XYZ file of N, CA and C in Angstrom:
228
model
N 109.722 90.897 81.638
C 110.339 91.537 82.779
C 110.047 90.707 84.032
N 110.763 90.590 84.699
C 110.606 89.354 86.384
C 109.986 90.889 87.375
N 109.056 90.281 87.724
C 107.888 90.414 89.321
C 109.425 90.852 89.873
N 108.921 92.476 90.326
C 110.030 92.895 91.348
C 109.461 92.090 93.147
N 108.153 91.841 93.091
C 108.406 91.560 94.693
C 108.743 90.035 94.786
N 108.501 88.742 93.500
C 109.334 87.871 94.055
C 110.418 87.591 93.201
N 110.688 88.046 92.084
C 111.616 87.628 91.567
C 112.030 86.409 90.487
N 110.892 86.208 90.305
C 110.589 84.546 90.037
C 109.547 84.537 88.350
N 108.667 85.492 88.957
C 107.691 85.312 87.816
C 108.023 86.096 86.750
N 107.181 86.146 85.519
C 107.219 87.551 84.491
C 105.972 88.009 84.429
N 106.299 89.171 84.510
C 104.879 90.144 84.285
C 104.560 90.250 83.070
N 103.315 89.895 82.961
C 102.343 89.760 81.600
C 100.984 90.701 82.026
N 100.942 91.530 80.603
C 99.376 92.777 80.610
C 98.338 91.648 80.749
N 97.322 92.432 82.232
C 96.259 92.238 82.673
C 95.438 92.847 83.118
N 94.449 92.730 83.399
C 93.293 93.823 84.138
C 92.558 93.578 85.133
N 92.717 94.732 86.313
C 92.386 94.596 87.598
C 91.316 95.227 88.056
N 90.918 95.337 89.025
C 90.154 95.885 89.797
C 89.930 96.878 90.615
N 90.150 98.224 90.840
C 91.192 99.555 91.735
C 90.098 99.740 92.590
N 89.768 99.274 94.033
C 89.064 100.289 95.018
C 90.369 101.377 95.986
N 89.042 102.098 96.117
C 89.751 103.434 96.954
C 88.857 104.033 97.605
N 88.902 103.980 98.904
C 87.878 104.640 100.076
C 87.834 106.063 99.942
N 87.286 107.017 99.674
C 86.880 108.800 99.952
C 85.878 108.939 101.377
N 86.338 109.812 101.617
C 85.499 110.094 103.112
C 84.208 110.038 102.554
N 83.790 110.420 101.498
C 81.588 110.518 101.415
C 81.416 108.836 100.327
N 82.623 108.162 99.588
C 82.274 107.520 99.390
C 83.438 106.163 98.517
N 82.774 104.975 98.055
C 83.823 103.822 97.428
C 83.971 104.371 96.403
N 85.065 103.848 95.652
C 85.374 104.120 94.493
C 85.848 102.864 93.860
N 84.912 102.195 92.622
C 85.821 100.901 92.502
C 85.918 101.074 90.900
N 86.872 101.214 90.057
C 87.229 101.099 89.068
C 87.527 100.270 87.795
N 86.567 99.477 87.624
C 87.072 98.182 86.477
C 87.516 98.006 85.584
N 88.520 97.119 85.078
C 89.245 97.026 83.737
C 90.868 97.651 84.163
N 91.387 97.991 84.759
C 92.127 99.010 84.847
C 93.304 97.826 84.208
N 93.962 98.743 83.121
C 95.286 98.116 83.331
C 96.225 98.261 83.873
N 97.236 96.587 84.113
C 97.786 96.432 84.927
C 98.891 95.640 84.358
N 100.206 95.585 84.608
C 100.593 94.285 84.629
C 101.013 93.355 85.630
N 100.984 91.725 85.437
C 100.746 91.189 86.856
C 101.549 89.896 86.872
N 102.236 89.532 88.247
C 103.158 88.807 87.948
C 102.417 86.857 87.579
N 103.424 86.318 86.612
C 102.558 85.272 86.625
C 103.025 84.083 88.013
N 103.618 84.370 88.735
C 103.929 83.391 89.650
C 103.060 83.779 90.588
N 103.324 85.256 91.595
C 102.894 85.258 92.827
C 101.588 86.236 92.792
N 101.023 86.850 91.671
C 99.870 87.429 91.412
C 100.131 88.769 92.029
N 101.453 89.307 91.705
C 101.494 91.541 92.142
C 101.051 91.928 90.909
N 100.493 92.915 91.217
C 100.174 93.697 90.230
C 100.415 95.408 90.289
N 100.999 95.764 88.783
C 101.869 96.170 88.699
C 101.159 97.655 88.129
N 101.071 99.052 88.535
C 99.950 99.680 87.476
C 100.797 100.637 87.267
N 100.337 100.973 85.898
C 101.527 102.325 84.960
C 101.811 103.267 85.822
N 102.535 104.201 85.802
C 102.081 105.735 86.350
C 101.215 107.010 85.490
N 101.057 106.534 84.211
C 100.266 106.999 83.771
C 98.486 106.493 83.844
N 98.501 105.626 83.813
C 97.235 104.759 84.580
C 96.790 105.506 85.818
N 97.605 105.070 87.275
C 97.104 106.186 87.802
C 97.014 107.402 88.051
N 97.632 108.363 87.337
C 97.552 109.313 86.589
C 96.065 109.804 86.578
N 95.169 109.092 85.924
C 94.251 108.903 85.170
C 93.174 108.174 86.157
N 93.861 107.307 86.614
C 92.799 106.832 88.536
C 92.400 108.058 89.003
N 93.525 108.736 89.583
C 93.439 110.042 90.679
C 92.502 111.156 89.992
N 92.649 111.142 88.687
C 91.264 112.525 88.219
C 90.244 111.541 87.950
N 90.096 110.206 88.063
C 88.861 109.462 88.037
C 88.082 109.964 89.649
N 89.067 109.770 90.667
C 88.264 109.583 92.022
C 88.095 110.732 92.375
N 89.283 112.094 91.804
C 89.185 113.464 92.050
C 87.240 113.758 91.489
N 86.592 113.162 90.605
C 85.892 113.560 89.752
C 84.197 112.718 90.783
N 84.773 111.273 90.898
C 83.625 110.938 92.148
C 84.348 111.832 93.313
N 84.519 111.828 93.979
C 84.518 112.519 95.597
C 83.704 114.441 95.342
N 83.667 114.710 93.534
C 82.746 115.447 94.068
C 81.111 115.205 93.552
N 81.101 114.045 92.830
C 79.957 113.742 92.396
C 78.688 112.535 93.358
N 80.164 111.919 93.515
C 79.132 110.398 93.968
C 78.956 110.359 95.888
N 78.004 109.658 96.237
C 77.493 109.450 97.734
C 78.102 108.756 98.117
N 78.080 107.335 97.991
C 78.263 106.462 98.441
C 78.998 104.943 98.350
N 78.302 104.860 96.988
C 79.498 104.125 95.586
C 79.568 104.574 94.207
N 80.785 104.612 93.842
C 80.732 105.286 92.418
C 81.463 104.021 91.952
N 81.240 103.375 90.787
C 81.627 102.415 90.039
C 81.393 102.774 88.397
N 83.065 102.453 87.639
C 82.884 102.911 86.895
C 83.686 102.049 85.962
N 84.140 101.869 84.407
C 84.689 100.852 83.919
C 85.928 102.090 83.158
N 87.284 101.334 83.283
C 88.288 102.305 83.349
C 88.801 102.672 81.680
N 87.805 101.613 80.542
C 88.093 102.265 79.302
C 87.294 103.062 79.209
N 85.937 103.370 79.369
C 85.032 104.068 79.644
C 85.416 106.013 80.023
N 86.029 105.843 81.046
C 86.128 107.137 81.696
C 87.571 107.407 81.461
N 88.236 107.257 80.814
C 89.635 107.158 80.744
C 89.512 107.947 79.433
């Protein structure tokens, strides 16, 4: 499939990195899949993925302080 933002590349499955600021604390997520373009480096994430982000950070913002780091096959 061609990279919708340049048009140029093809998106090939990869795995990223997801931070997300909460008012009490970071949230950084590893492994997450993604797919990502091979020319200009967008990356592209399911909607079921974050799906699955949002009850990740729903789950720190009521647990964690300050940083919650977590690996996304793990908690998924």
């Amino acid at each position: 499939m061609k990279c919708p933002s340049c048009g140029r590349g093809e998106l090939v499955d990869a795995k990223t990195t997801y931070f997300y600021s909460l008012p009490n604390c970071y949230v950084i997520i590893e492994n997450v899949p993604c797919q990502r373009c091979d020319e200009c480096g967008e990356e592209i994430i399911d909607m079921k993925v974050m799906k699955k982000i949002e009850q990740i950070t729903a789950l720190a913002a009521k647990i964690a302080d300050r940083v919650f780091i977590t690996d996304y096959q793990k908690a998924a």
